[in-house]
Amino acid sequence: MTETLTPVKPGKLIINGQPVDSASGKTYTTFNPATEEPICTVAEAGPEDVDRAVRAARAAFEGPWSKMRPAERQRVLWRLGDLILEHGDEIARLETLDNGKPIFESRQIDVPMAANCFHYFAGWITKLAGETLPVSPSFFTFTLREPLGVVGAIIPWNFPMIMVGWKAAPALAAGNCVVLKPAEITPLTAIRIGELALEAGLPPGVLNVLPGKGAIVGEAIVKHPGVDKISFTGSTEVGKHLMKLSADTLKKLTLELGGKSPNIVFADADLEAAVRGASTGIFYGKGEVCAAGSRLLVEGSIYDDFVARLADRARKLAPADPLDPKTRLGALVSETQMNKVLGYVETGGREGARLAAGGQRQPVNGKGWFVQATVLEGVENRMRVAQEEIFGPVLAVIRFDDVEDAIRKANDIPYGLAAGVWTRDVKKAHAVARRLQAGTVWVNTYNFYDAGMPFGGYKASGFGRDLGPECLRDYTQVKSVWMNIE
């Protein structure tokens, strides 16, 4: 295992522009999933810290942040994107140590994406405007598009760095201040970006970072009367719970929740490209991806050949040291997650699915929460492995007969986050994409994202959107102004 060359400093809360200990003085330890060894201690926030952070955010919102010229706020956010790129090696290393994903993904995908979010939304700051509406000759009528105030952003452990960009960048661009809670087990990159935000010129209190337990810190943020909106990415179960908690204070809420996305391969597809896309669709990010193409629907006439090609590719994708630039399959984020994933593999076997590849834990140098790239064939659509979110490198391969059967099976699921379609027939691609109940559909590709393209779910995958111009509506509110000119 590659040595950790530089010790990681203890993580602090960031409240009102200062790295601080929690009010209780509590700390916890974050662990490296690849070595099972401690990385560093982290301050553990509690309800008192949430109150401090919300008060600081409110003061900043009513003070320096709202008084800055839009062009100046734009400059600060753009500078933060630049700083993320300048510190890319450092931030990528923290992400890989904390999460277990390959350094290739952290450095080449996550760092540029996080920076791109701040660059993209910085550009919107001088473009957000109301409208002049011709209602009556007696009045000058217009609208103002205004920020909400204080946004609580609660992010997951699978893409901690990227999620800071997805949540904080548009919220700040819209003129809000943010209280950000990273996942308890992967807080390090959020803390570091919070530090860089201060270096970029963000006034104290505009971005506060509170690592800690979701059941304590997350719930305190949702319940706090000083928070105007919650933006949450995580499981459907937790999302439902947060909806109930937010009702008492009538908070605005956007939820990007779980997924069990169908990746559909028709017989007329470019099969080599589809095999690569199916592999990337599930094994990128170790399968710990909400939009992972974890249900592979393959047309019956090519099913056996396609599964054989895919299984061969999966067997070559061996778990390895995440800090090695050549590694493409890292460690799952925790022992708990590893055991959950392996439990689903066993469940699939009991239900009648067959292992075409993988299915076992595979430590690297005797350590780590690594699981082999796993392909389950002979899966029926009503099996648990086809209906429930596994969140690991486990692919359920389902046979379909024709277009109608593919669409029926693809949509026969509680979730609706994403989907993939592989075909050379352009008319078929358009027709199927329109009928899939999913917030994102990729055609002859998979797992592409951009700050300019909205992302979010249908059905139990949530509501509201991250990214793109669309998400800015969820971080602003409209005021109508009537001026009597007679």
Coordinates of C-alpha atoms in Angstrom, one line a residue:
M1 CA 0.0 0.0 0.0
T2 CA 1.3 3.4 -1.0
E3 CA 2.5 5.3 2.1
T4 CA 0.7 8.4 3.3
L5 CA 3.6 10.8 2.8
T6 CA 2.3 13.8 4.8
P7 CA 0.2 13.5 8.0
V8 CA -3.2 15.0 7.8
K9 CA -3.9 17.8 10.3
P10 CA -6.9 17.5 12.6
G11 CA -10.2 18.7 11.1
K12 CA -11.9 21.7 12.7
L13 CA -15.4 23.2 12.4
I14 CA -15.5 26.4 10.3
I15 CA -17.8 28.9 11.9
N16 CA -17.8 32.6 11.1
G17 CA -14.6 32.5 9.2
Q18 CA -12.6 30.6 11.9
P19 CA -11.5 27.0 12.3
V20 CA -12.7 26.1 15.8
D21 CA -13.3 23.2 18.1
S22 CA -16.9 22.1 18.8
A23 CA -18.6 23.7 21.8
S24 CA -18.6 20.3 23.5
G25 CA -14.9 19.7 22.8
K26 CA -15.9 16.3 21.3
T27 CA -13.8 14.8 18.4
Y28 CA -14.0 11.6 16.4
T29 CA -11.6 9.8 14.1
T30 CA -11.9 9.4 10.4
F31 CA -10.4 6.2 8.9
N32 CA -8.8 5.2 5.6
P33 CA -11.0 2.5 4.0
A34 CA -8.0 1.1 2.1
T35 CA -5.9 0.5 5.2
E36 CA -8.4 0.5 8.0
E37 CA -6.1 2.9 9.8
P38 CA -6.9 6.3 11.3
I39 CA -6.3 9.4 9.2
C40 CA -6.9 12.1 11.8
T41 CA -9.3 13.4 14.4
V42 CA -12.1 15.7 13.5
A43 CA -14.1 18.2 15.7
E44 CA -17.6 16.8 16.2
A45 CA -20.3 19.4 15.9
G46 CA -23.4 19.5 18.0
P47 CA -26.7 21.6 18.2
E48 CA -24.9 24.5 19.9
D49 CA -22.4 24.7 17.0
V50 CA -25.3 24.6 14.5
D51 CA -26.9 27.6 16.3
R52 CA -23.6 29.5 16.2
A53 CA -23.1 28.7 12.5
V54 CA -26.7 29.7 11.6
R55 CA -26.4 33.0 13.5
A56 CA -23.1 33.7 11.7
A57 CA -24.6 32.9 8.3
R58 CA -27.6 35.2 9.0
A59 CA -25.3 38.1 10.1
A60 CA -23.2 37.6 7.0
F61 CA -26.3 37.5 4.8
E62 CA -27.7 40.7 6.3
G63 CA -24.3 42.3 6.3
P64 CA -21.3 42.0 4.0
W65 CA -22.4 39.4 1.6
S66 CA -25.6 41.1 0.5
K67 CA -23.8 44.5 0.3
M68 CA -21.1 43.2 -2.1
R69 CA -21.5 44.2 -5.7
P70 CA -22.5 41.2 -7.8
A71 CA -19.3 41.5 -9.8
E72 CA -17.3 41.3 -6.6
R73 CA -19.1 38.2 -5.4
Q74 CA -18.5 36.7 -8.9
R75 CA -14.8 37.4 -8.5
V76 CA -14.7 35.6 -5.1
L77 CA -16.5 32.5 -6.4
W78 CA -14.3 32.3 -9.5
R79 CA -11.2 32.6 -7.3
L80 CA -12.4 29.7 -5.1
G81 CA -12.7 27.6 -8.3
D82 CA -9.1 28.6 -9.2
L83 CA -7.9 27.7 -5.7
I84 CA -9.4 24.2 -5.9
L85 CA -7.5 23.6 -9.1
E86 CA -4.3 25.0 -7.6
H87 CA -4.6 22.7 -4.6
G88 CA -5.8 19.8 -6.7
D89 CA -3.2 17.3 -5.7
E90 CA -3.7 18.0 -2.0
I91 CA -7.5 17.9 -2.2
A92 CA -7.5 14.8 -4.3
R93 CA -5.3 13.0 -1.8
L94 CA -7.6 13.9 1.1
E95 CA -10.6 12.6 -0.9
T96 CA -8.9 9.3 -1.7
L97 CA -7.6 8.8 1.9
D98 CA -11.1 9.6 3.3
N99 CA -13.3 7.9 0.8
G100 CA -11.2 5.0 -0.7
K101 CA -11.9 6.0 -4.3
P102 CA -9.0 5.8 -6.8
I103 CA -6.7 8.8 -6.9
F104 CA -7.3 8.9 -10.7
E105 CA -11.0 9.7 -10.1
S106 CA -10.3 12.2 -7.3
R107 CA -7.7 14.1 -9.2
Q108 CA -8.8 13.8 -12.8
I109 CA -12.6 13.9 -12.4
D110 CA -13.7 15.2 -8.9
V111 CA -11.3 18.2 -8.6
P112 CA -12.1 19.6 -12.1
M113 CA -15.8 19.1 -11.5
A114 CA -15.8 20.8 -8.1
A115 CA -13.9 23.8 -9.5
N116 CA -16.1 23.9 -12.6
C117 CA -19.2 24.3 -10.3
F118 CA -17.7 27.5 -8.8
H119 CA -16.6 28.8 -12.1
Y120 CA -19.9 28.1 -13.8
F121 CA -22.1 29.6 -11.1
A122 CA -19.8 32.6 -10.7
G123 CA -20.9 33.5 -14.2
W124 CA -24.5 33.5 -13.2
I125 CA -24.1 36.1 -10.4
T126 CA -24.3 39.1 -12.7
K127 CA -27.1 37.4 -14.8
L128 CA -29.8 36.8 -12.1
A129 CA -32.5 39.4 -12.6
G130 CA -36.2 40.1 -12.4
E131 CA -38.5 41.2 -15.2
T132 CA -40.5 44.2 -16.2
L133 CA -44.1 43.1 -16.7
P134 CA -46.7 45.2 -18.6
V135 CA -49.7 44.9 -16.4
S136 CA -51.4 48.3 -16.6
P137 CA -50.7 51.8 -17.8
S138 CA -51.3 53.0 -14.3
F139 CA -48.5 51.0 -12.8
F140 CA -44.8 50.3 -13.3
T141 CA -44.7 46.6 -12.4
F142 CA -41.6 44.5 -12.1
T143 CA -40.2 41.5 -10.2
L144 CA -37.1 41.1 -8.2
R145 CA -35.3 37.7 -7.9
E146 CA -33.9 37.6 -4.4
P147 CA -31.9 35.1 -2.3
L148 CA -33.6 33.0 0.3
G149 CA -31.2 33.7 3.2
V150 CA -29.5 30.8 4.9
V151 CA -29.2 27.5 3.2
G152 CA -28.5 24.2 5.0
A153 CA -26.6 21.8 2.7
I154 CA -26.4 18.2 3.8
I155 CA -24.1 16.1 1.6
P156 CA -23.3 12.4 1.3
W157 CA -20.0 10.4 1.7
N158 CA -19.7 9.1 -1.9
F159 CA -18.7 12.4 -3.6
P160 CA -17.8 14.8 -0.7
M161 CA -15.7 17.2 -2.8
I162 CA -18.0 17.4 -5.8
M163 CA -21.1 17.8 -3.6
V164 CA -19.6 21.0 -2.0
G165 CA -19.6 22.4 -5.5
W166 CA -23.0 21.1 -6.4
K167 CA -24.6 22.6 -3.3
A168 CA -22.6 25.6 -2.2
A169 CA -21.7 27.1 -5.5
P170 CA -25.3 27.8 -6.7
A171 CA -26.5 28.8 -3.2
L172 CA -23.7 31.3 -2.9
A173 CA -24.2 32.5 -6.5
A174 CA -27.8 33.3 -5.7
G175 CA -26.7 35.4 -2.8
N176 CA -27.4 33.0 0.1
C177 CA -25.1 32.0 2.9
V178 CA -24.5 28.3 3.6
V179 CA -24.2 26.0 6.6
L180 CA -22.7 22.8 5.1
K181 CA -22.8 19.4 6.8
P182 CA -20.4 16.9 5.2
A183 CA -21.0 13.2 5.9
E184 CA -19.5 12.2 9.2
I185 CA -17.1 9.6 7.7
T186 CA -15.8 11.8 4.8
P187 CA -15.4 15.4 6.1
L188 CA -11.9 16.3 5.1
T189 CA -12.3 17.8 1.6
A190 CA -15.3 19.9 2.7
I191 CA -13.3 21.3 5.5
R192 CA -10.4 22.1 3.2
I193 CA -12.6 23.8 0.6
G194 CA -14.1 25.8 3.4
E195 CA -10.6 27.0 4.3
L196 CA -9.9 27.9 0.7
A197 CA -13.2 29.8 0.5
L198 CA -11.9 32.2 3.2
E199 CA -8.6 32.5 1.3
A200 CA -10.6 33.4 -1.9
G201 CA -12.2 36.3 -0.1
L202 CA -15.5 34.9 1.1
P203 CA -16.6 37.0 4.1
P204 CA -16.7 35.3 7.5
G205 CA -20.0 33.4 8.1
V206 CA -20.9 33.1 4.4
L207 CA -19.8 29.4 4.3
N208 CA -19.7 27.4 7.5
V209 CA -18.7 23.7 7.7
L210 CA -20.0 21.4 10.4
P211 CA -18.8 17.8 10.4
G212 CA -20.7 15.5 12.7
K213 CA -23.4 12.9 13.0
G214 CA -26.4 13.2 10.7
A215 CA -28.9 12.4 13.4
I216 CA -27.6 15.2 15.5
V217 CA -26.1 17.9 13.3
G218 CA -28.2 17.3 10.2
E219 CA -31.4 17.2 12.2
A220 CA -30.5 20.4 14.1
I221 CA -29.9 22.2 10.8
V222 CA -33.2 21.1 9.4
K223 CA -35.1 22.1 12.6
H224 CA -33.4 25.4 13.1
P225 CA -35.8 28.3 12.5
G226 CA -33.0 30.5 11.1
V227 CA -32.4 28.2 8.1
D228 CA -34.6 29.0 5.1
K229 CA -33.9 26.1 2.8
I230 CA -32.4 22.5 2.9
S231 CA -30.6 21.0 0.0
F232 CA -30.0 17.3 0.7
T233 CA -28.4 14.4 -1.2
G234 CA -28.6 11.0 0.4
S235 CA -30.9 8.0 0.8
T236 CA -34.6 8.1 0.1
E237 CA -35.3 6.9 3.7
V238 CA -33.5 9.9 5.2
G239 CA -35.0 12.2 2.7
K240 CA -38.5 11.3 3.8
H241 CA -37.5 11.8 7.4
L242 CA -36.1 15.3 6.6
M243 CA -39.3 16.2 4.8
K244 CA -41.2 15.5 8.0
L245 CA -38.8 17.5 10.2
S246 CA -38.8 20.5 7.8
A247 CA -42.6 20.8 7.9
D248 CA -42.7 22.6 11.3
T249 CA -40.7 25.5 10.0
L250 CA -42.1 25.4 6.4
K251 CA -38.6 25.2 4.9
K252 CA -38.0 25.0 1.1
L253 CA -36.6 21.6 0.4
T254 CA -34.8 19.9 -2.5
L255 CA -33.9 16.3 -2.4
E256 CA -31.6 14.2 -4.6
L257 CA -32.1 10.7 -3.3
G258 CA -31.5 7.1 -4.1
G259 CA -31.4 5.3 -7.5
K260 CA -31.6 1.9 -9.1
S261 CA -30.9 3.1 -12.6
P262 CA -31.6 0.9 -15.7
N263 CA -28.9 0.7 -18.4
I264 CA -30.6 -0.7 -21.5
V265 CA -28.6 -2.5 -24.2
F266 CA -30.4 -3.3 -27.5
A267 CA -29.2 -5.9 -29.9
D268 CA -28.4 -3.2 -32.5
A269 CA -26.0 -1.3 -30.2
D270 CA -22.2 -1.0 -30.7
L271 CA -21.6 -3.9 -28.3
E272 CA -18.0 -3.2 -27.5
A273 CA -18.9 0.4 -26.6
A274 CA -21.9 -0.9 -24.6
V275 CA -19.7 -3.3 -22.6
R276 CA -17.4 -0.5 -21.7
G277 CA -20.3 1.7 -20.8
A278 CA -22.0 -0.9 -18.7
S279 CA -18.8 -1.5 -16.8
T280 CA -18.2 2.2 -16.3
G281 CA -21.8 2.7 -15.4
I282 CA -21.6 0.4 -12.3
F283 CA -17.9 0.2 -11.4
Y284 CA -17.0 3.9 -11.6
G285 CA -16.8 5.2 -8.0
K286 CA -16.9 1.6 -6.8
G287 CA -20.6 1.6 -7.5
E288 CA -21.1 4.0 -4.6
V289 CA -22.9 6.3 -7.1
C290 CA -26.6 7.3 -6.8
A291 CA -27.0 7.2 -10.6
A292 CA -25.0 4.0 -11.1
G293 CA -26.3 1.8 -13.9
S294 CA -26.9 -1.0 -11.4
R295 CA -29.7 -2.7 -13.4
L296 CA -28.4 -3.8 -16.8
L297 CA -31.2 -4.7 -19.2
V298 CA -29.9 -6.7 -22.1
E299 CA -31.9 -7.8 -25.2
G300 CA -32.4 -11.6 -25.2
S301 CA -30.7 -12.3 -28.5
I302 CA -27.4 -11.0 -27.2
Y303 CA -27.8 -11.7 -23.5
D304 CA -25.4 -14.6 -23.0
D305 CA -22.6 -13.2 -25.2
F306 CA -22.9 -9.8 -23.6
V307 CA -22.8 -11.1 -20.0
A308 CA -19.7 -13.2 -20.9
R309 CA -17.9 -10.1 -22.3
L310 CA -18.9 -8.0 -19.3
A311 CA -17.9 -10.7 -16.8
D312 CA -14.5 -11.0 -18.5
R313 CA -14.0 -7.3 -18.2
A314 CA -15.1 -7.3 -14.5
R315 CA -12.6 -10.1 -13.6
K316 CA -9.8 -7.9 -15.0
L317 CA -10.8 -5.0 -12.8
A318 CA -9.1 -6.0 -9.6
P319 CA -9.3 -3.9 -6.4
A320 CA -5.9 -2.2 -5.7
D321 CA -4.2 0.6 -3.8
P322 CA -6.4 3.7 -4.3
L323 CA -3.3 6.0 -4.2
D324 CA -1.8 4.2 -7.2
P325 CA -2.6 6.3 -10.3
K326 CA -3.2 3.0 -12.2
T327 CA -6.0 1.8 -9.9
R328 CA -9.6 1.8 -11.2
L329 CA -11.4 0.0 -8.3
G330 CA -10.8 1.3 -4.8
A331 CA -12.1 0.5 -1.3
L332 CA -15.7 0.8 -0.2
V333 CA -16.1 3.7 2.2
S334 CA -16.6 1.7 5.4
E335 CA -16.8 -1.8 6.8
T336 CA -20.5 -1.3 7.3
Q337 CA -21.0 -0.6 3.6
M338 CA -18.8 -3.5 2.6
N339 CA -20.9 -5.9 4.7
K340 CA -24.1 -4.5 3.3
V341 CA -22.9 -5.0 -0.3
L342 CA -21.7 -8.5 0.4
G343 CA -25.0 -9.3 2.1
Y344 CA -26.8 -8.3 -1.1
V345 CA -24.6 -10.6 -3.2
E346 CA -25.7 -13.5 -0.9
T347 CA -29.3 -12.4 -1.1
G348 CA -29.1 -12.5 -4.9
G349 CA -27.8 -16.0 -4.8
R350 CA -30.7 -17.1 -2.5
E351 CA -33.2 -15.5 -4.9
G352 CA -31.8 -17.5 -7.9
A353 CA -29.3 -15.1 -9.5
R354 CA -25.9 -16.6 -10.6
L355 CA -22.5 -15.1 -10.1
A356 CA -20.8 -14.4 -13.4
A357 CA -17.9 -12.6 -11.8
G358 CA -16.7 -11.4 -8.4
G359 CA -18.9 -11.6 -5.3
Q360 CA -16.1 -11.7 -2.7
R361 CA -14.2 -9.4 -0.4
Q362 CA -10.6 -9.0 -1.7
P363 CA -8.3 -7.2 0.7
V364 CA -5.2 -5.5 -0.7
N365 CA -2.1 -6.4 1.2
G366 CA -4.3 -8.1 3.8
K367 CA -6.3 -4.9 4.6
G368 CA -9.1 -2.7 3.4
W369 CA -12.8 -2.8 2.7
F370 CA -12.5 -3.9 -0.9
V371 CA -15.1 -5.9 -2.9
Q372 CA -14.5 -7.5 -6.3
A373 CA -16.3 -6.1 -9.3
T374 CA -19.4 -8.3 -9.3
V375 CA -21.8 -9.4 -12.1
L376 CA -25.0 -11.2 -11.3
E377 CA -26.8 -12.9 -14.2
G378 CA -30.2 -14.6 -14.4
V379 CA -31.7 -11.7 -12.4
E380 CA -35.5 -11.3 -12.4
N381 CA -36.8 -7.7 -12.1
R382 CA -38.7 -8.4 -8.9
M383 CA -35.6 -9.7 -7.0
R384 CA -34.3 -7.5 -4.2
V385 CA -31.0 -7.1 -6.0
A386 CA -33.0 -5.6 -8.9
Q387 CA -35.2 -3.4 -6.8
E388 CA -33.1 -2.1 -3.9
E389 CA -30.1 0.3 -4.0
I390 CA -27.0 -1.8 -3.2
F391 CA -24.5 1.1 -3.5
G392 CA -21.5 -1.0 -4.4
P393 CA -19.8 -2.7 -7.4
V394 CA -22.6 -5.2 -8.0
L395 CA -24.4 -5.3 -11.3
A396 CA -27.8 -7.1 -11.8
V397 CA -28.2 -8.2 -15.4
I398 CA -31.8 -8.7 -16.6
R399 CA -33.1 -10.1 -19.9
F400 CA -35.7 -8.3 -22.0
D401 CA -37.6 -9.3 -25.1
D402 CA -38.4 -6.1 -27.1
V403 CA -38.7 -2.4 -26.7
E404 CA -42.0 -2.5 -24.8
D405 CA -40.6 -5.1 -22.4
A406 CA -37.4 -3.1 -21.8
I407 CA -39.4 0.1 -21.0
R408 CA -41.8 -1.8 -18.7
K409 CA -39.0 -3.4 -16.8
A410 CA -36.9 -0.2 -16.7
N411 CA -39.8 1.8 -15.2
D412 CA -40.9 -0.9 -12.8
I413 CA -39.0 0.5 -9.9
P414 CA -39.6 3.0 -7.1
Y415 CA -36.7 5.1 -8.2
G416 CA -36.2 7.4 -11.2
L417 CA -32.8 9.1 -11.0
A418 CA -31.1 8.1 -14.3
A419 CA -31.1 5.6 -17.2
G420 CA -29.0 4.6 -20.1
V421 CA -29.9 3.6 -23.7
W422 CA -27.5 1.8 -26.1
T423 CA -28.6 1.5 -29.7
R424 CA -27.5 2.6 -33.2
D425 CA -31.2 3.5 -34.1
V426 CA -31.6 7.2 -33.5
K427 CA -35.4 7.0 -33.7
K428 CA -35.5 4.2 -31.1
A429 CA -33.1 6.2 -28.8
H430 CA -35.4 9.3 -28.9
A431 CA -38.5 7.2 -28.3
V432 CA -37.2 5.2 -25.4
A433 CA -35.5 8.2 -23.8
R434 CA -38.9 10.0 -23.8
R435 CA -40.7 7.1 -22.1
L436 CA -38.2 6.4 -19.4
Q437 CA -39.2 7.7 -15.9
A438 CA -35.8 9.2 -15.1
G439 CA -34.3 12.7 -14.5
T440 CA -31.3 12.0 -16.7
V441 CA -31.0 9.7 -19.7
W442 CA -27.7 9.0 -21.3
V443 CA -27.7 7.6 -24.9
N444 CA -24.7 5.6 -26.0
T445 CA -22.7 6.8 -23.0
Y446 CA -23.0 6.8 -19.2
N447 CA -22.0 8.8 -16.1
F448 CA -21.4 12.2 -17.7
Y449 CA -22.1 15.3 -15.7
D450 CA -21.5 19.0 -16.1
A451 CA -22.2 22.1 -14.0
G452 CA -24.4 23.5 -16.8
M453 CA -26.7 20.4 -17.0
P454 CA -29.5 19.9 -14.4
F455 CA -29.5 16.7 -12.4
G456 CA -32.2 15.2 -10.2
G457 CA -34.8 12.6 -9.9
Y458 CA -38.3 11.4 -10.6
K459 CA -40.4 9.4 -8.2
A460 CA -38.6 8.2 -5.0
S461 CA -35.3 9.7 -6.3
G462 CA -36.5 13.1 -5.1
F463 CA -37.4 16.5 -6.4
G464 CA -35.7 19.7 -7.4
R465 CA -32.5 19.9 -9.3
D466 CA -28.8 20.3 -8.7
L467 CA -26.7 22.1 -11.4
G468 CA -27.6 24.1 -14.4
P469 CA -29.7 27.3 -14.6
E470 CA -32.7 25.2 -13.3
C471 CA -31.3 24.8 -9.8
L472 CA -31.0 28.6 -9.3
R473 CA -34.7 28.8 -9.0
D474 CA -34.6 26.7 -5.9
Y475 CA -32.1 29.1 -4.3
T476 CA -34.1 32.3 -5.0
Q477 CA -37.6 33.7 -4.5
V478 CA -39.5 36.2 -6.5
K479 CA -40.9 39.5 -5.2
S480 CA -43.6 41.5 -7.2
V481 CA -43.4 45.3 -7.1
W482 CA -46.3 47.6 -8.1
M483 CA -45.5 51.3 -8.5
N484 CA -48.4 53.7 -9.0
I485 CA -47.3 56.1 -11.8
E486 CA -50.5 58.1 -12.1

